[in-house]
GROMACS .gro file of C-alpha atoms in nm:
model
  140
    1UNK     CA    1  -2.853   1.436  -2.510
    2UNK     CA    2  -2.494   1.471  -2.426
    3UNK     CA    3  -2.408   1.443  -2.061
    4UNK     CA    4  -2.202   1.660  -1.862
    5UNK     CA    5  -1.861   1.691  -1.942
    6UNK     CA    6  -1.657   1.926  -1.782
    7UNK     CA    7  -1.224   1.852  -1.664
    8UNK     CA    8  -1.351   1.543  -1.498
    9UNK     CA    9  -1.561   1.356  -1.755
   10UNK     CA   10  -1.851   1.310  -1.688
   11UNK     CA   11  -2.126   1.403  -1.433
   12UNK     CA   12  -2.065   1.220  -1.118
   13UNK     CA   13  -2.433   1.155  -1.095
   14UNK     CA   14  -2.441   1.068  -1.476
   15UNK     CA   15  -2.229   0.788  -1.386
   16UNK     CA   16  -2.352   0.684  -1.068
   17UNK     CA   17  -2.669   0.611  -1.240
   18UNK     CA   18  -2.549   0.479  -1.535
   19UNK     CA   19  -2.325   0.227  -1.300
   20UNK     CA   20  -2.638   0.137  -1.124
   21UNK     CA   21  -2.831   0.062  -1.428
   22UNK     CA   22  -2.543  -0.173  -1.582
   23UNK     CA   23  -2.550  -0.363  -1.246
   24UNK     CA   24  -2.904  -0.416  -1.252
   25UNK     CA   25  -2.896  -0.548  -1.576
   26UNK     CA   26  -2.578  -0.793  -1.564
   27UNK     CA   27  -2.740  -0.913  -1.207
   28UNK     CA   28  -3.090  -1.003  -1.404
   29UNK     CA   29  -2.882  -1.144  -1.691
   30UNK     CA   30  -2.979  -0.898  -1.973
   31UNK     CA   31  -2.726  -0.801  -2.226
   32UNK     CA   32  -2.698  -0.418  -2.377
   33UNK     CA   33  -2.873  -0.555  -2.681
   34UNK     CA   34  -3.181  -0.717  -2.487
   35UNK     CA   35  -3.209  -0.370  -2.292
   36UNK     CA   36  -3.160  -0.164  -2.536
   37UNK     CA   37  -3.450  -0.343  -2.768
   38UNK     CA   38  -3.698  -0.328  -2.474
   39UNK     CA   39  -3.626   0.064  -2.477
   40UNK     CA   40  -3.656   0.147  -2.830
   41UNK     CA   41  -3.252   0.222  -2.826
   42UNK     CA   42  -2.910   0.078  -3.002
   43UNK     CA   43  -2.725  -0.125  -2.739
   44UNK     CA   44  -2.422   0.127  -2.812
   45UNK     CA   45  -2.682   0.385  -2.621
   46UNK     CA   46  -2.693   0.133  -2.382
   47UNK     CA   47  -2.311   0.137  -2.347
   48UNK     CA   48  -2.337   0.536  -2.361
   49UNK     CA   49  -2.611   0.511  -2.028
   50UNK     CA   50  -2.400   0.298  -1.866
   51UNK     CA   51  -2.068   0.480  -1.858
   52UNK     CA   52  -2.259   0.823  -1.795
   53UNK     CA   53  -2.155   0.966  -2.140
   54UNK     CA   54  -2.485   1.018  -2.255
   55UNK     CA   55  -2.769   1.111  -1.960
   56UNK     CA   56  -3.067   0.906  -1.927
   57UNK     CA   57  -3.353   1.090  -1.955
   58UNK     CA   58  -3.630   1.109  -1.711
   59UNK     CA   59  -3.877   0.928  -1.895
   60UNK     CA   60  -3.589   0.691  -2.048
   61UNK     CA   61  -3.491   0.586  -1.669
   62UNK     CA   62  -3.875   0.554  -1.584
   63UNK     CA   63  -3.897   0.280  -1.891
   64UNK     CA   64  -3.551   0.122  -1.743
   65UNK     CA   65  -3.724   0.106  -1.342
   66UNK     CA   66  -4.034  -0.060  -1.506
   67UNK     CA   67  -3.812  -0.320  -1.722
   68UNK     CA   68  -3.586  -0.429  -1.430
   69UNK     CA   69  -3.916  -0.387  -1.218
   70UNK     CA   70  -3.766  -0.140  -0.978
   71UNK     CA   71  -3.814   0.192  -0.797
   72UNK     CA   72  -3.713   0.482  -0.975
   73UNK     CA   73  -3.487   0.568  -0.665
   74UNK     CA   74  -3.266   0.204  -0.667
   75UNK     CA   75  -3.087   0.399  -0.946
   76UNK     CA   76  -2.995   0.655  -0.677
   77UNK     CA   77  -2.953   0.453  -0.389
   78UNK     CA   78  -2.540   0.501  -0.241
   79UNK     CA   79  -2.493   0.847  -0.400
   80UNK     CA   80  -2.360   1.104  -0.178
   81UNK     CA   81  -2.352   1.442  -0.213
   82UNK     CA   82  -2.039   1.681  -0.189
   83UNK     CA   83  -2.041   1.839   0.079
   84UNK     CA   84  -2.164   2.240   0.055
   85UNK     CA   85  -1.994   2.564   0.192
   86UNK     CA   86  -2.182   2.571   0.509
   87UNK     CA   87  -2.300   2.228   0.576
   88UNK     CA   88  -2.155   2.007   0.820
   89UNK     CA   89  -1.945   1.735   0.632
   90UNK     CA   90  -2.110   1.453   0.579
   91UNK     CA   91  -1.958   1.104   0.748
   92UNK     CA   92  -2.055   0.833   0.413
   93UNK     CA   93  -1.794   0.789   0.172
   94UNK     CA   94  -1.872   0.882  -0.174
   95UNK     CA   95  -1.949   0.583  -0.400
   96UNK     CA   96  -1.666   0.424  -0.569
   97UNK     CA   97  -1.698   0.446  -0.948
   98UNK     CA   98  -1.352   0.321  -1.067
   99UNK     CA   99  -1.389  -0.022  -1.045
  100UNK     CA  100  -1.556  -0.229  -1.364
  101UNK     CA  101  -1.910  -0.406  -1.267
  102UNK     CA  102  -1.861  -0.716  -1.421
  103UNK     CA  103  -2.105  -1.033  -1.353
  104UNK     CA  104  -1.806  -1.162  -1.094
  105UNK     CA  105  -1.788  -0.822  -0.914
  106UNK     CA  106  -2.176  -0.842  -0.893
  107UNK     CA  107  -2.204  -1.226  -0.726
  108UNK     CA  108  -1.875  -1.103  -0.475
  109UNK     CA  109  -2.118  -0.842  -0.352
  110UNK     CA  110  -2.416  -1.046  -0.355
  111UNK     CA  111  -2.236  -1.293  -0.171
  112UNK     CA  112  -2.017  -1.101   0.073
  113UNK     CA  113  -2.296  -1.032   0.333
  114UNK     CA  114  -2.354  -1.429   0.341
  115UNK     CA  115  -2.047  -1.484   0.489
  116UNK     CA  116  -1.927  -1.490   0.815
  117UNK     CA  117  -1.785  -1.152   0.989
  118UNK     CA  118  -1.421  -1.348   1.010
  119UNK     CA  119  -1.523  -1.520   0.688
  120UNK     CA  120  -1.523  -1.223   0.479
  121UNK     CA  121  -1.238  -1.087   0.644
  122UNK     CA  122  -1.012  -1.389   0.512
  123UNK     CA  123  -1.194  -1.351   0.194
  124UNK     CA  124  -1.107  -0.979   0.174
  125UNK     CA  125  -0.708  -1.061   0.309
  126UNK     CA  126  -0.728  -1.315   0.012
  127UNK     CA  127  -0.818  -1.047  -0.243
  128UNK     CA  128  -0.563  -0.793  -0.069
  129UNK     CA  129  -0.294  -1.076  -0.111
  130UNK     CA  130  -0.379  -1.172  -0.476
  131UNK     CA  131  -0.404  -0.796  -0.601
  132UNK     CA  132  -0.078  -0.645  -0.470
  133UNK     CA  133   0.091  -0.996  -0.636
  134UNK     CA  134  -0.077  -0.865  -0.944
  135UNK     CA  135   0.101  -0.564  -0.949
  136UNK     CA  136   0.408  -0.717  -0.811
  137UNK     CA  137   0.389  -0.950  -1.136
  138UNK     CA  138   0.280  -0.676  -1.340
  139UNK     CA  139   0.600  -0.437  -1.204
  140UNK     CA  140   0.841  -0.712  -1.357
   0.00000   0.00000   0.00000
């Protein structure tokens, strides 16, 4: 089942999911091979869940919650609806999709809230500083 590809790519909660799912599974160590065995797929499905290309169906996300030994609802926990004609605008910022979850973004996150309030803002100034010399290295 293809997902939903309109001007943007695909559906926003397509890849919401499908983010949530790879983050699960790099956090518990699994590869796209191992995951995709335990749920009767090809680990290029996998890759096709994960990016929000392909959706996940109901009963395929089910069989994902019971292998990472989850709620069915982790998988939606952060998303935020657009707001509606009508409805007061909602204050959360929609979740940020752009950035690749890689086992390093994962343990930053899982660290972060360890860390001291001034702690994590020097860690944060770090990442600010070593970033924009990134792309000052890169503009060269």
């Amino acid at each position: 089942m293809v997902g939903d590809f309109g001007a943007e790519g695909p559906h926003m909660v397509d890849r919401h999911v499908g983010r949530r799912v790879c983050e699960k599974r790099i956090a518990l160590g699994f590869n796209q091979t191992e995951l995709g065995r335990a749920l009767g797929v090809t680990f290029q499905q996998v890759q096709k869940y994960e990016k929000g290309a392909n959706r996940i169906s109901a009963s395929k996300l089910w069989d994902i919650a019971r292998f990472f030994r989850v709620d069915i609802g982790y998988f939606f926990e952060g998303l935020v609806a657009a707001p509606q004609p009508g409805m007061a605008e909602l204050q959360a910022q929609p979740f940020e999709h752009d950035f690749p979850a890689t086992r390093q973004t994962i343990e930053i996150g899982r660290l972060a809230p360890r860390l001291s309030s001034r702690q994590q803002k020097l860690v944060l100034d770090l990442m600010r500083e070593l970033t924009a010399q990134g792309e000052d290295d890169g503009a060269d």
